[in-house]
């Protein structure tokens, strides 16, 4: 049995920063796809790509209607794939939404979506994770600064940084209603966090991140080096971002909801192995073990 070299050690006794060992854009220059060459260069440099309108207004209405149907369904609420707000007990997220809903399954297969993932990752892709996020007004909680890859590497067993996420807005993203924040260029450094992974950590971390959280000192250095970009945009806009971007979001204390559909594509050549810093993998609905390519 071959043992994989761990390029990105984390969850040890001390926090450690190491340079990225993987490409950001995996496809060869000139590979055809929906992303223009200049946009790919920007993505490689900053770690994200914002698109003003990925889907049209009529499509937004369809997806938002499906989101509302799912979060109001008692059977969905009772499903382990639904995560509720600790205080309000309202649904915060519904995972594996592309398997629950054919409407969202079609969105995953849409060439505007999966085509960009293939172009960035240079291969066929599968869905490592999908979910709808509901951030209603008046008190929906944010999500603290983190790198997704740190968790996906430590707890799901993704070996390399060959994973990309897309957040598609289903409501207006203002500068006040808890929007996504990213530190541009932070994807070029891996921050291995201190502290062991607690048993069944996912049950707590999906509501409030704890294990895998960077220190204030590290976040200050990252912010001073890279700055912070806040994403705004109308419903139908989208943000693609690299798995190792340092990102987070604030609470939404405005009356204006912020809901989105979130899809994580991983290369079929980067399939999950055993976790690098956890006793067992997280459940499949959070970190997929079905590596069937999206077609």
mmCIF file of C-alpha atoms in Angstrom:
data_model
loop_
_atom_site.group_PDB
_atom_site.id
_atom_site.type_symbol
_atom_site.label_atom_id
_atom_site.label_comp_id
_atom_site.label_asym_id
_atom_site.label_seq_id
_atom_site.Cartn_x
_atom_site.Cartn_y
_atom_site.Cartn_z
ATOM 1 C CA UNK A 1 0.000 0.000 0.000
ATOM 2 C CA UNK A 2 1.405 3.383 -1.045
ATOM 3 C CA UNK A 3 1.443 6.105 1.571
ATOM 4 C CA UNK A 4 0.785 9.589 0.226
ATOM 5 C CA UNK A 5 3.152 12.365 1.223
ATOM 6 C CA UNK A 6 1.318 15.002 3.231
ATOM 7 C CA UNK A 7 2.204 18.267 1.510
ATOM 8 C CA UNK A 8 0.102 20.326 3.895
ATOM 9 C CA UNK A 9 0.488 19.306 7.559
ATOM 10 C CA UNK A 10 -2.154 20.733 9.889
ATOM 11 C CA UNK A 11 -3.898 20.231 13.255
ATOM 12 C CA UNK A 12 -0.541 19.807 15.001
ATOM 13 C CA UNK A 13 0.905 21.321 18.146
ATOM 14 C CA UNK A 14 1.648 24.655 16.471
ATOM 15 C CA UNK A 15 0.299 26.766 13.628
ATOM 16 C CA UNK A 16 2.531 26.703 10.541
ATOM 17 C CA UNK A 17 2.488 28.500 7.174
ATOM 18 C CA UNK A 18 3.905 26.750 4.099
ATOM 19 C CA UNK A 19 4.005 27.828 0.428
ATOM 20 C CA UNK A 20 1.433 26.294 -1.901
ATOM 21 C CA UNK A 21 2.824 23.218 -3.666
ATOM 22 C CA UNK A 22 0.148 22.940 -6.373
ATOM 23 C CA UNK A 23 -0.896 24.936 -9.433
ATOM 24 C CA UNK A 24 -3.888 27.256 -9.173
ATOM 25 C CA UNK A 25 -5.016 26.798 -12.783
ATOM 26 C CA UNK A 26 -4.402 23.202 -13.859
ATOM 27 C CA UNK A 27 -5.360 23.371 -17.542
ATOM 28 C CA UNK A 28 -2.783 24.075 -20.225
ATOM 29 C CA UNK A 29 -2.647 27.656 -21.584
ATOM 30 C CA UNK A 30 -5.043 28.063 -24.478
ATOM 31 C CA UNK A 31 -7.345 25.250 -23.358
ATOM 32 C CA UNK A 32 -10.814 26.155 -24.689
ATOM 33 C CA UNK A 33 -13.542 26.939 -22.200
ATOM 34 C CA UNK A 34 -15.946 29.628 -20.984
ATOM 35 C CA UNK A 35 -13.255 31.562 -19.052
ATOM 36 C CA UNK A 36 -11.202 34.052 -21.066
ATOM 37 C CA UNK A 37 -7.399 33.953 -20.798
ATOM 38 C CA UNK A 38 -7.251 37.288 -18.959
ATOM 39 C CA UNK A 39 -9.839 36.090 -16.434
ATOM 40 C CA UNK A 40 -7.853 32.909 -15.819
ATOM 41 C CA UNK A 41 -4.742 34.977 -15.162
ATOM 42 C CA UNK A 42 -6.705 37.086 -12.680
ATOM 43 C CA UNK A 43 -7.989 33.927 -11.002
ATOM 44 C CA UNK A 44 -4.460 32.536 -10.752
ATOM 45 C CA UNK A 45 -3.226 35.778 -9.170
ATOM 46 C CA UNK A 46 -6.092 36.563 -6.786
ATOM 47 C CA UNK A 47 -7.689 33.154 -6.191
ATOM 48 C CA UNK A 48 -11.176 34.201 -7.266
ATOM 49 C CA UNK A 49 -13.257 35.197 -10.263
ATOM 50 C CA UNK A 50 -16.427 37.276 -9.924
ATOM 51 C CA UNK A 51 -19.082 37.056 -12.657
ATOM 52 C CA UNK A 52 -21.728 39.777 -12.795
ATOM 53 C CA UNK A 53 -24.447 37.548 -14.230
ATOM 54 C CA UNK A 54 -24.025 33.790 -14.466
ATOM 55 C CA UNK A 55 -27.751 33.018 -14.566
ATOM 56 C CA UNK A 56 -30.681 35.171 -15.668
ATOM 57 C CA UNK A 57 -33.566 36.601 -13.677
ATOM 58 C CA UNK A 58 -36.036 33.872 -14.663
ATOM 59 C CA UNK A 59 -33.548 31.194 -13.632
ATOM 60 C CA UNK A 60 -32.974 32.948 -10.314
ATOM 61 C CA UNK A 61 -36.720 32.784 -9.644
ATOM 62 C CA UNK A 62 -36.764 29.048 -10.331
ATOM 63 C CA UNK A 63 -33.805 28.316 -8.037
ATOM 64 C CA UNK A 64 -35.037 30.617 -5.289
ATOM 65 C CA UNK A 65 -38.455 28.980 -5.417
ATOM 66 C CA UNK A 66 -36.822 25.579 -5.086
ATOM 67 C CA UNK A 67 -34.713 26.790 -2.157
ATOM 68 C CA UNK A 68 -37.825 28.056 -0.389
ATOM 69 C CA UNK A 69 -39.634 24.780 -1.071
ATOM 70 C CA UNK A 70 -36.785 22.764 0.425
ATOM 71 C CA UNK A 71 -36.326 24.806 3.597
ATOM 72 C CA UNK A 72 -40.077 24.773 4.307
ATOM 73 C CA UNK A 73 -40.385 20.986 3.869
ATOM 74 C CA UNK A 74 -40.608 19.244 7.279
ATOM 75 C CA UNK A 75 -38.987 16.117 5.839
ATOM 76 C CA UNK A 76 -35.970 18.140 4.697
ATOM 77 C CA UNK A 77 -35.733 19.847 8.075
ATOM 78 C CA UNK A 78 -35.667 16.443 9.789
ATOM 79 C CA UNK A 79 -32.950 15.168 7.432
ATOM 80 C CA UNK A 80 -29.385 15.062 8.803
ATOM 81 C CA UNK A 81 -28.297 17.030 5.754
ATOM 82 C CA UNK A 82 -30.063 20.130 7.107
ATOM 83 C CA UNK A 83 -28.111 22.401 9.474
ATOM 84 C CA UNK A 84 -30.025 24.808 11.709
ATOM 85 C CA UNK A 85 -29.050 28.112 13.290
ATOM 86 C CA UNK A 86 -28.091 27.567 16.971
ATOM 87 C CA UNK A 87 -30.182 30.502 18.216
ATOM 88 C CA UNK A 88 -33.193 30.761 15.920
ATOM 89 C CA UNK A 89 -33.378 27.053 15.049
ATOM 90 C CA UNK A 90 -34.085 28.075 11.449
ATOM 91 C CA UNK A 91 -32.474 26.111 8.612
ATOM 92 C CA UNK A 92 -29.058 27.552 7.780
ATOM 93 C CA UNK A 93 -27.900 25.096 5.091
ATOM 94 C CA UNK A 94 -29.099 22.007 3.250
ATOM 95 C CA UNK A 95 -26.266 19.766 2.029
ATOM 96 C CA UNK A 96 -26.096 17.405 -0.948
ATOM 97 C CA UNK A 97 -28.748 19.515 -2.602
ATOM 98 C CA UNK A 98 -27.862 18.211 -6.085
ATOM 99 C CA UNK A 99 -29.016 14.764 -4.928
ATOM 100 C CA UNK A 100 -32.123 16.029 -3.141
ATOM 101 C CA UNK A 101 -33.334 18.277 -5.978
ATOM 102 C CA UNK A 102 -33.327 17.614 -9.724
ATOM 103 C CA UNK A 103 -33.565 21.374 -10.281
ATOM 104 C CA UNK A 104 -30.225 21.916 -8.544
ATOM 105 C CA UNK A 105 -28.809 18.776 -10.191
ATOM 106 C CA UNK A 106 -29.427 20.414 -13.578
ATOM 107 C CA UNK A 107 -27.588 23.529 -12.396
ATOM 108 C CA UNK A 108 -24.548 21.411 -11.473
ATOM 109 C CA UNK A 109 -24.523 19.918 -14.993
ATOM 110 C CA UNK A 110 -24.978 23.310 -16.699
ATOM 111 C CA UNK A 111 -21.966 23.985 -18.905
ATOM 112 C CA UNK A 112 -21.757 27.571 -17.603
ATOM 113 C CA UNK A 113 -21.050 26.001 -14.216
ATOM 114 C CA UNK A 114 -19.255 22.686 -14.690
ATOM 115 C CA UNK A 115 -17.420 23.947 -17.794
ATOM 116 C CA UNK A 116 -15.627 26.589 -15.751
ATOM 117 C CA UNK A 117 -14.689 24.006 -13.131
ATOM 118 C CA UNK A 118 -13.191 21.684 -15.774
ATOM 119 C CA UNK A 119 -11.237 24.570 -17.279
ATOM 120 C CA UNK A 120 -9.762 25.650 -13.948
ATOM 121 C CA UNK A 121 -8.970 22.123 -12.732
ATOM 122 C CA UNK A 122 -7.810 20.706 -16.079
ATOM 123 C CA UNK A 123 -9.793 17.461 -15.870
ATOM 124 C CA UNK A 124 -13.194 15.929 -15.411
ATOM 125 C CA UNK A 125 -14.717 16.874 -12.069
ATOM 126 C CA UNK A 126 -17.108 15.491 -9.505
ATOM 127 C CA UNK A 127 -19.122 17.241 -6.789
ATOM 128 C CA UNK A 128 -17.254 17.099 -3.500
ATOM 129 C CA UNK A 129 -19.979 19.094 -1.762
ATOM 130 C CA UNK A 130 -23.130 21.034 -2.611
ATOM 131 C CA UNK A 131 -25.499 23.013 -0.457
ATOM 132 C CA UNK A 132 -27.960 25.844 -0.340
ATOM 133 C CA UNK A 133 -27.258 28.541 2.235
ATOM 134 C CA UNK A 134 -30.023 30.603 3.790
ATOM 135 C CA UNK A 135 -29.000 33.797 5.551
ATOM 136 C CA UNK A 136 -32.232 35.545 6.545
ATOM 137 C CA UNK A 137 -32.285 39.071 7.886
ATOM 138 C CA UNK A 138 -32.133 40.105 11.524
ATOM 139 C CA UNK A 139 -29.498 37.923 13.063
ATOM 140 C CA UNK A 140 -28.284 35.150 10.759
ATOM 141 C CA UNK A 141 -24.792 34.311 11.944
ATOM 142 C CA UNK A 142 -21.636 34.588 9.852
ATOM 143 C CA UNK A 143 -18.786 32.162 9.358
ATOM 144 C CA UNK A 144 -15.329 32.829 10.763
ATOM 145 C CA UNK A 145 -12.160 33.127 8.663
ATOM 146 C CA UNK A 146 -10.894 29.798 7.321
ATOM 147 C CA UNK A 147 -9.464 27.965 4.335
ATOM 148 C CA UNK A 148 -11.810 25.291 3.005
ATOM 149 C CA UNK A 149 -8.885 23.174 1.902
ATOM 150 C CA UNK A 150 -7.528 23.019 5.435
ATOM 151 C CA UNK A 151 -10.723 21.239 6.495
ATOM 152 C CA UNK A 152 -11.132 19.190 3.322
ATOM 153 C CA UNK A 153 -7.523 18.008 3.613
ATOM 154 C CA UNK A 154 -7.606 17.359 7.358
ATOM 155 C CA UNK A 155 -11.082 15.843 7.665
ATOM 156 C CA UNK A 156 -12.068 14.633 4.158
ATOM 157 C CA UNK A 157 -8.695 13.501 2.814
ATOM 158 C CA UNK A 158 -8.295 15.648 -0.311
ATOM 159 C CA UNK A 159 -4.566 15.292 -1.110
ATOM 160 C CA UNK A 160 -3.978 18.347 -3.300
ATOM 161 C CA UNK A 161 -5.327 21.831 -3.948
ATOM 162 C CA UNK A 162 -7.259 20.869 -7.059
ATOM 163 C CA UNK A 163 -10.711 21.963 -5.967
ATOM 164 C CA UNK A 164 -12.823 25.021 -6.796
ATOM 165 C CA UNK A 165 -16.021 26.420 -5.316
ATOM 166 C CA UNK A 166 -18.742 28.559 -6.859
ATOM 167 C CA UNK A 167 -21.228 30.624 -4.882
ATOM 168 C CA UNK A 168 -24.228 31.663 -6.992
ATOM 169 C CA UNK A 169 -26.299 34.465 -5.472
ATOM 170 C CA UNK A 170 -30.064 33.904 -5.294
ATOM 171 C CA UNK A 171 -30.645 37.235 -3.537
ATOM 172 C CA UNK A 172 -28.933 40.615 -3.753
ATOM 173 C CA UNK A 173 -25.506 40.742 -2.086
ATOM 174 C CA UNK A 174 -25.169 44.161 -0.477
ATOM 175 C CA UNK A 175 -22.127 45.421 1.385
ATOM 176 C CA UNK A 176 -24.157 45.174 4.584
ATOM 177 C CA UNK A 177 -25.931 41.787 4.649
ATOM 178 C CA UNK A 178 -23.130 39.404 5.540
ATOM 179 C CA UNK A 179 -21.467 38.896 2.174
ATOM 180 C CA UNK A 180 -18.464 36.765 1.288
ATOM 181 C CA UNK A 181 -15.048 38.243 2.114
ATOM 182 C CA UNK A 182 -11.784 36.903 0.643
ATOM 183 C CA UNK A 183 -8.146 37.881 1.164
ATOM 184 C CA UNK A 184 -6.846 38.136 -2.443
ATOM 185 C CA UNK A 185 -3.673 36.114 -2.976
ATOM 186 C CA UNK A 186 -4.011 34.217 0.305
ATOM 187 C CA UNK A 187 -4.473 30.989 -1.677
ATOM 188 C CA UNK A 188 -0.716 30.939 -2.364
ATOM 189 C CA UNK A 189 0.064 30.075 1.296
ATOM 190 C CA UNK A 190 -1.282 27.137 3.267
ATOM 191 C CA UNK A 191 -1.933 27.842 6.924
ATOM 192 C CA UNK A 192 -1.812 24.665 8.989
ATOM 193 C CA UNK A 193 -3.858 25.236 12.127
ATOM 194 C CA UNK A 194 -2.977 24.215 15.673
ATOM 195 C CA UNK A 195 -4.971 21.738 17.735
ATOM 196 C CA UNK A 196 -6.266 18.222 17.177
ATOM 197 C CA UNK A 197 -9.559 17.460 15.423
ATOM 198 C CA UNK A 198 -12.298 16.645 17.957
ATOM 199 C CA UNK A 199 -14.443 13.546 17.453
ATOM 200 C CA UNK A 200 -17.449 14.234 15.192
ATOM 201 C CA UNK A 201 -16.152 17.750 14.707
ATOM 202 C CA UNK A 202 -18.423 18.317 11.712
ATOM 203 C CA UNK A 203 -21.520 18.404 13.958
ATOM 204 C CA UNK A 204 -20.255 21.595 15.590
ATOM 205 C CA UNK A 205 -18.164 23.106 12.779
ATOM 206 C CA UNK A 206 -21.098 23.344 10.359
ATOM 207 C CA UNK A 207 -22.754 25.754 12.776
ATOM 208 C CA UNK A 208 -19.672 27.494 14.157
ATOM 209 C CA UNK A 209 -16.078 26.911 13.089
ATOM 210 C CA UNK A 210 -13.683 25.994 15.907
ATOM 211 C CA UNK A 211 -11.075 23.391 14.920
ATOM 212 C CA UNK A 212 -9.213 24.585 11.844
ATOM 213 C CA UNK A 213 -9.541 28.238 12.812
ATOM 214 C CA UNK A 214 -6.491 30.464 12.247
ATOM 215 C CA UNK A 215 -5.045 32.545 15.063
ATOM 216 C CA UNK A 216 -5.660 36.283 15.285
ATOM 217 C CA UNK A 217 -1.930 36.838 14.718
ATOM 218 C CA UNK A 218 -1.913 34.810 11.491
ATOM 219 C CA UNK A 219 -5.084 36.468 10.214
ATOM 220 C CA UNK A 220 -3.635 39.901 10.916
ATOM 221 C CA UNK A 221 -0.505 39.064 8.891
ATOM 222 C CA UNK A 222 -2.602 37.686 6.023
ATOM 223 C CA UNK A 223 -4.869 40.748 5.992
ATOM 224 C CA UNK A 224 -1.920 43.143 6.087
ATOM 225 C CA UNK A 225 -0.277 41.279 3.200
ATOM 226 C CA UNK A 226 -3.353 40.713 1.027
ATOM 227 C CA UNK A 227 -6.162 43.044 2.072
ATOM 228 C CA UNK A 228 -9.810 42.012 2.162
ATOM 229 C CA UNK A 229 -12.259 41.961 -0.757
ATOM 230 C CA UNK A 230 -16.006 42.048 -0.037
ATOM 231 C CA UNK A 231 -18.245 40.670 -2.785
ATOM 232 C CA UNK A 232 -21.469 42.395 -3.736
ATOM 233 C CA UNK A 233 -23.755 41.823 -6.685
ATOM 234 C CA UNK A 234 -27.261 41.219 -7.889
ATOM 235 C CA UNK A 235 -29.067 37.898 -7.753
ATOM 236 C CA UNK A 236 -27.646 35.699 -10.510
ATOM 237 C CA UNK A 237 -24.067 36.848 -9.968
ATOM 238 C CA UNK A 238 -21.434 34.289 -8.997
ATOM 239 C CA UNK A 239 -18.035 34.067 -7.352
ATOM 240 C CA UNK A 240 -15.599 31.278 -8.152
ATOM 241 C CA UNK A 241 -12.823 30.835 -5.624
ATOM 242 C CA UNK A 242 -9.878 28.554 -5.000
ATOM 243 C CA UNK A 243 -10.104 25.983 -2.217
ATOM 244 C CA UNK A 244 -7.240 27.572 -0.250
ATOM 245 C CA UNK A 245 -8.521 31.165 -0.174
ATOM 246 C CA UNK A 246 -8.784 32.628 3.298
ATOM 247 C CA UNK A 247 -12.408 33.718 3.496
ATOM 248 C CA UNK A 248 -15.331 34.298 5.820
ATOM 249 C CA UNK A 249 -18.562 36.239 6.235
ATOM 250 C CA UNK A 250 -20.150 38.454 8.847
ATOM 251 C CA UNK A 251 -23.523 38.291 10.582
ATOM 252 C CA UNK A 252 -26.558 39.581 8.736
ATOM 253 C CA UNK A 253 -28.322 42.060 11.011
ATOM 254 C CA UNK A 254 -30.088 43.854 8.138
ATOM 255 C CA UNK A 255 -33.661 43.122 6.967
ATOM 256 C CA UNK A 256 -32.278 41.879 3.636
ATOM 257 C CA UNK A 257 -31.769 38.108 3.248
ATOM 258 C CA UNK A 258 -28.709 36.632 1.590
ATOM 259 C CA UNK A 259 -29.188 33.178 0.079
ATOM 260 C CA UNK A 260 -27.011 31.281 -2.365
ATOM 261 C CA UNK A 261 -26.305 27.885 -3.852
ATOM 262 C CA UNK A 262 -22.777 26.649 -3.223
ATOM 263 C CA UNK A 263 -21.092 23.918 -5.301
ATOM 264 C CA UNK A 264 -17.625 22.454 -4.753
ATOM 265 C CA UNK A 265 -16.010 20.701 -7.707
ATOM 266 C CA UNK A 266 -12.983 18.463 -7.211
ATOM 267 C CA UNK A 267 -10.810 16.914 -9.903
ATOM 268 C CA UNK A 268 -11.382 13.194 -10.472
ATOM 269 C CA UNK A 269 -7.568 12.975 -10.312
ATOM 270 C CA UNK A 270 -7.647 14.316 -6.729
ATOM 271 C CA UNK A 271 -10.102 11.853 -5.209
ATOM 272 C CA UNK A 272 -10.353 11.766 -1.436
ATOM 273 C CA UNK A 273 -8.230 9.310 0.547
ATOM 274 C CA UNK A 274 -8.120 8.794 4.302
ATOM 275 C CA UNK A 275 -8.223 12.063 6.293
ATOM 276 C CA UNK A 276 -4.823 13.607 6.978
ATOM 277 C CA UNK A 277 -5.719 14.890 10.460
ATOM 278 C CA UNK A 278 -8.902 13.218 11.667
ATOM 279 C CA UNK A 279 -9.702 9.686 12.825
ATOM 280 C CA UNK A 280 -12.453 9.040 10.245
ATOM 281 C CA UNK A 281 -13.830 10.884 7.199
ATOM 282 C CA UNK A 282 -16.811 13.153 7.546
ATOM 283 C CA UNK A 283 -20.148 11.823 6.236
ATOM 284 C CA UNK A 284 -20.505 11.498 2.464
ATOM 285 C CA UNK A 285 -23.107 14.282 2.262
ATOM 286 C CA UNK A 286 -20.420 16.732 3.454
ATOM 287 C CA UNK A 287 -17.356 15.239 1.710
ATOM 288 C CA UNK A 288 -18.326 12.937 -1.153
ATOM 289 C CA UNK A 289 -16.859 9.483 -1.645
ATOM 290 C CA UNK A 290 -18.633 9.057 -4.977
ATOM 291 C CA UNK A 291 -16.123 10.257 -7.571
ATOM 292 C CA UNK A 292 -18.386 9.880 -10.628
ATOM 293 C CA UNK A 293 -17.638 12.696 -13.101
ATOM 294 C CA UNK A 294 -20.331 15.278 -13.767
ATOM 295 C CA UNK A 295 -21.690 14.749 -17.264
#
